[in-house]
């Protein structure tokens, strides 16, 4: 299982921190455990932390007034998120739900703002992070409206291997077909069919409890 030290070592924003900045981060960031299905943060809550995934998988989700659920994206190990809500000083616009047992790093808002005030490299990282996230959400809307289920599953999986948002992810991911279904917005049965198509195309290899990516660019381009 990964640790906070692993997460900080692999995170792009820690590379150019000073010793003083790094020491404060290590001292003030806490890790909490959330069981599968637990809510990490709720829509409407005050934003008190920047969140990182030490180990596990979460989905960023919202519910309509009539109870319908919409998943915006999934965040695997290595990802940090929630900077937009901190910067806008607004209430949380979404729920974050653990799809499996997960260990979550919580950086206090005060620590985040201190880094923003004292580290130019951290500011540059945030610009890149926000730009990458915007591209991801635009692609998600496009995929949902234009692609068939096979291509939606392919693009959803490719998004989880974004090396800017999730550095150190590698080529292998522990993820169930049910979890992929939540993230791609299709049924588990339809995910199973899509994975067979993608495996036959030589883009990935399905394993027990997960998969290995064989052609990431092929996944990104799969579909019409």
XYZ file of C-alpha atoms in Angstrom:
224
model
C 0.000 0.000 0.000
C 1.217 3.499 -0.845
C 2.044 6.021 1.864
C 1.928 9.808 2.131
C 5.679 9.853 1.538
C 5.121 7.975 -1.749
C 2.414 10.421 -2.817
C 4.545 13.473 -2.062
C 7.583 11.970 -3.774
C 5.616 11.293 -6.979
C 3.658 14.574 -7.040
C 4.863 17.100 -9.614
C 4.221 20.088 -7.354
C 6.684 18.936 -4.683
C 9.719 18.818 -6.971
C 10.743 22.466 -6.579
C 9.642 23.100 -2.997
C 12.226 24.498 -0.632
C 13.229 22.469 2.400
C 11.122 24.752 4.619
C 8.081 24.378 2.371
C 8.481 20.622 2.188
C 8.826 20.297 5.950
C 5.649 22.294 6.555
C 3.724 20.194 4.024
C 4.910 16.949 5.606
C 3.985 18.260 9.048
C 0.520 19.584 8.225
C -0.898 17.164 5.641
C -2.926 14.411 7.299
C -4.139 11.085 5.913
C -7.599 9.657 6.580
C -9.095 6.296 5.666
C -12.453 6.073 3.879
C -14.176 2.735 3.324
C -15.665 1.885 -0.081
C -18.898 3.818 -0.556
C -18.063 6.456 2.045
C -18.425 10.148 1.258
C -15.082 11.932 1.472
C -16.567 15.435 1.141
C -20.132 16.556 0.470
C -21.600 19.049 -1.950
C -22.301 22.261 -0.059
C -19.579 21.753 2.545
C -17.058 24.532 3.224
C -13.767 23.819 1.477
C -11.220 23.126 4.184
C -8.659 20.935 2.372
C -6.910 20.214 -0.890
C -7.268 16.468 -1.474
C -4.806 13.850 -2.726
C -5.226 10.124 -3.282
C -2.586 8.188 -1.370
C -4.179 4.856 -2.212
C -7.534 3.870 -3.707
C -9.996 5.426 -6.150
C -12.692 8.093 -5.776
C -15.324 9.569 -8.040
C -16.376 13.208 -8.280
C -20.127 13.094 -8.392
C -23.315 15.125 -8.038
C -27.019 14.393 -7.658
C -29.901 16.220 -9.284
C -32.957 17.397 -7.339
C -34.811 14.230 -8.383
C -31.979 11.951 -7.238
C -30.250 11.219 -10.531
C -26.500 10.741 -10.233
C -23.875 12.181 -12.574
C -20.177 11.299 -12.334
C -17.769 13.936 -13.619
C -14.544 11.985 -13.320
C -12.574 9.465 -11.298
C -9.352 10.196 -9.448
C -6.894 7.314 -8.942
C -3.791 7.065 -6.792
C -1.452 10.016 -7.259
C -4.097 12.602 -8.106
C -4.703 15.908 -6.301
C -7.942 17.830 -6.772
C -10.183 20.543 -5.356
C -7.873 23.481 -6.023
C -10.569 25.323 -7.984
C -12.944 25.410 -5.030
C -10.194 26.700 -2.732
C -9.137 29.423 -5.163
C -12.733 30.596 -5.672
C -13.413 30.420 -1.925
C -16.766 28.768 -2.505
C -18.710 25.860 -1.074
C -18.013 22.413 -2.511
C -19.869 21.958 -5.827
C -19.766 18.154 -5.818
C -19.594 15.027 -3.711
C -16.429 12.940 -3.545
C -17.193 9.261 -2.951
C -14.711 6.431 -2.379
C -15.240 3.678 -4.945
C -13.026 1.380 -2.907
C -11.198 1.525 0.411
C -9.065 4.644 0.055
C -6.491 6.655 1.983
C -6.899 10.369 1.317
C -4.345 13.116 1.999
C -5.856 16.337 3.325
C -3.806 19.512 2.999
C -5.325 22.322 5.103
C -6.544 25.323 3.147
C -4.111 27.526 5.099
C -1.161 25.396 3.945
C -2.372 25.503 0.349
C -2.719 29.295 0.425
C 0.726 29.647 2.050
C 2.272 27.656 -0.812
C 0.374 29.842 -3.265
C 1.887 32.935 -1.623
C 5.446 31.624 -1.293
C 6.135 29.271 -4.224
C 6.225 30.377 -7.871
C 6.701 26.738 -9.034
C 3.553 25.763 -7.099
C 1.642 28.502 -8.941
C 2.948 27.225 -12.276
C 1.868 23.716 -11.327
C -1.655 24.935 -10.517
C -1.948 26.670 -13.900
C -0.987 23.443 -15.638
C -3.285 21.386 -13.404
C -6.303 23.639 -14.007
C -5.673 23.716 -17.756
C -5.381 19.932 -17.883
C -8.536 19.510 -15.805
C -10.470 21.862 -18.078
C -9.405 19.835 -21.103
C -10.470 16.654 -19.335
C -13.967 17.943 -18.584
C -14.461 19.305 -22.102
C -13.472 15.900 -23.468
C -15.898 14.196 -21.072
C -18.830 16.278 -22.347
C -17.809 15.597 -25.940
C -17.431 11.875 -25.311
C -20.811 11.578 -23.602
C -22.579 13.293 -26.491
C -20.762 11.882 -29.495
C -19.284 8.458 -28.719
C -20.693 4.954 -28.501
C -20.220 2.933 -25.274
C -17.044 1.172 -26.460
C -15.337 4.474 -27.221
C -16.626 6.057 -24.003
C -15.048 3.262 -21.976
C -11.801 3.639 -23.923
C -11.610 7.402 -23.385
C -12.614 7.044 -19.726
C -9.763 4.596 -19.108
C -7.302 6.772 -21.025
C -8.262 9.696 -18.790
C -7.230 7.739 -15.705
C -3.708 7.458 -17.148
C -3.163 11.203 -17.545
C 0.445 11.619 -16.417
C -0.017 15.321 -15.603
C -3.000 14.819 -13.310
C -1.933 11.410 -12.000
C 1.873 11.110 -12.149
C 3.382 7.773 -11.289
C 0.243 5.861 -12.278
C 2.221 3.405 -14.443
C 0.554 1.100 -16.985
C -1.430 -1.047 -14.577
C -4.570 -0.097 -12.666
C -6.569 -2.031 -10.118
C -10.165 -1.244 -11.076
C -13.334 -3.303 -11.313
C -15.766 -3.333 -14.212
C -18.397 -1.884 -11.892
C -16.089 1.038 -11.071
C -15.412 1.644 -14.771
C -19.165 1.661 -15.333
C -19.653 4.356 -12.703
C -16.997 6.533 -14.309
C -18.010 5.979 -17.941
C -21.754 6.130 -17.312
C -22.544 2.681 -18.703
C -23.649 -0.616 -17.145
C -21.176 -3.194 -15.835
C -22.382 -5.635 -18.494
C -21.717 -3.080 -21.224
C -18.260 -2.390 -19.770
C -17.508 -6.097 -20.043
C -18.385 -6.050 -23.749
C -16.335 -2.909 -24.344
C -13.269 -4.331 -22.600
C -13.420 -7.399 -24.852
C -13.475 -5.132 -27.909
C -10.553 -3.062 -26.620
C -8.565 -6.152 -25.675
C -9.112 -7.671 -29.107
C -7.874 -4.407 -30.609
C -4.627 -4.830 -28.658
C -5.132 -1.700 -26.564
C -5.229 -3.281 -23.113
C -5.089 -6.564 -21.246
C -7.834 -7.440 -18.789
C -6.635 -9.102 -15.591
C -8.275 -10.248 -12.397
C -9.301 -7.105 -10.546
C -7.757 -4.700 -13.006
C -6.119 -4.104 -16.362
C -2.847 -3.211 -18.050
C -2.670 -0.582 -20.770
C -0.784 -1.725 -23.865
C -1.482 1.226 -26.178
C -2.472 4.435 -24.393
C -2.536 6.572 -27.536
C -4.751 3.985 -29.186
C -7.202 4.251 -26.293
C -7.218 8.029 -26.584
C -7.997 7.848 -30.295
C -10.422 4.904 -30.190
C -13.775 5.558 -31.817
C -15.121 7.658 -34.671
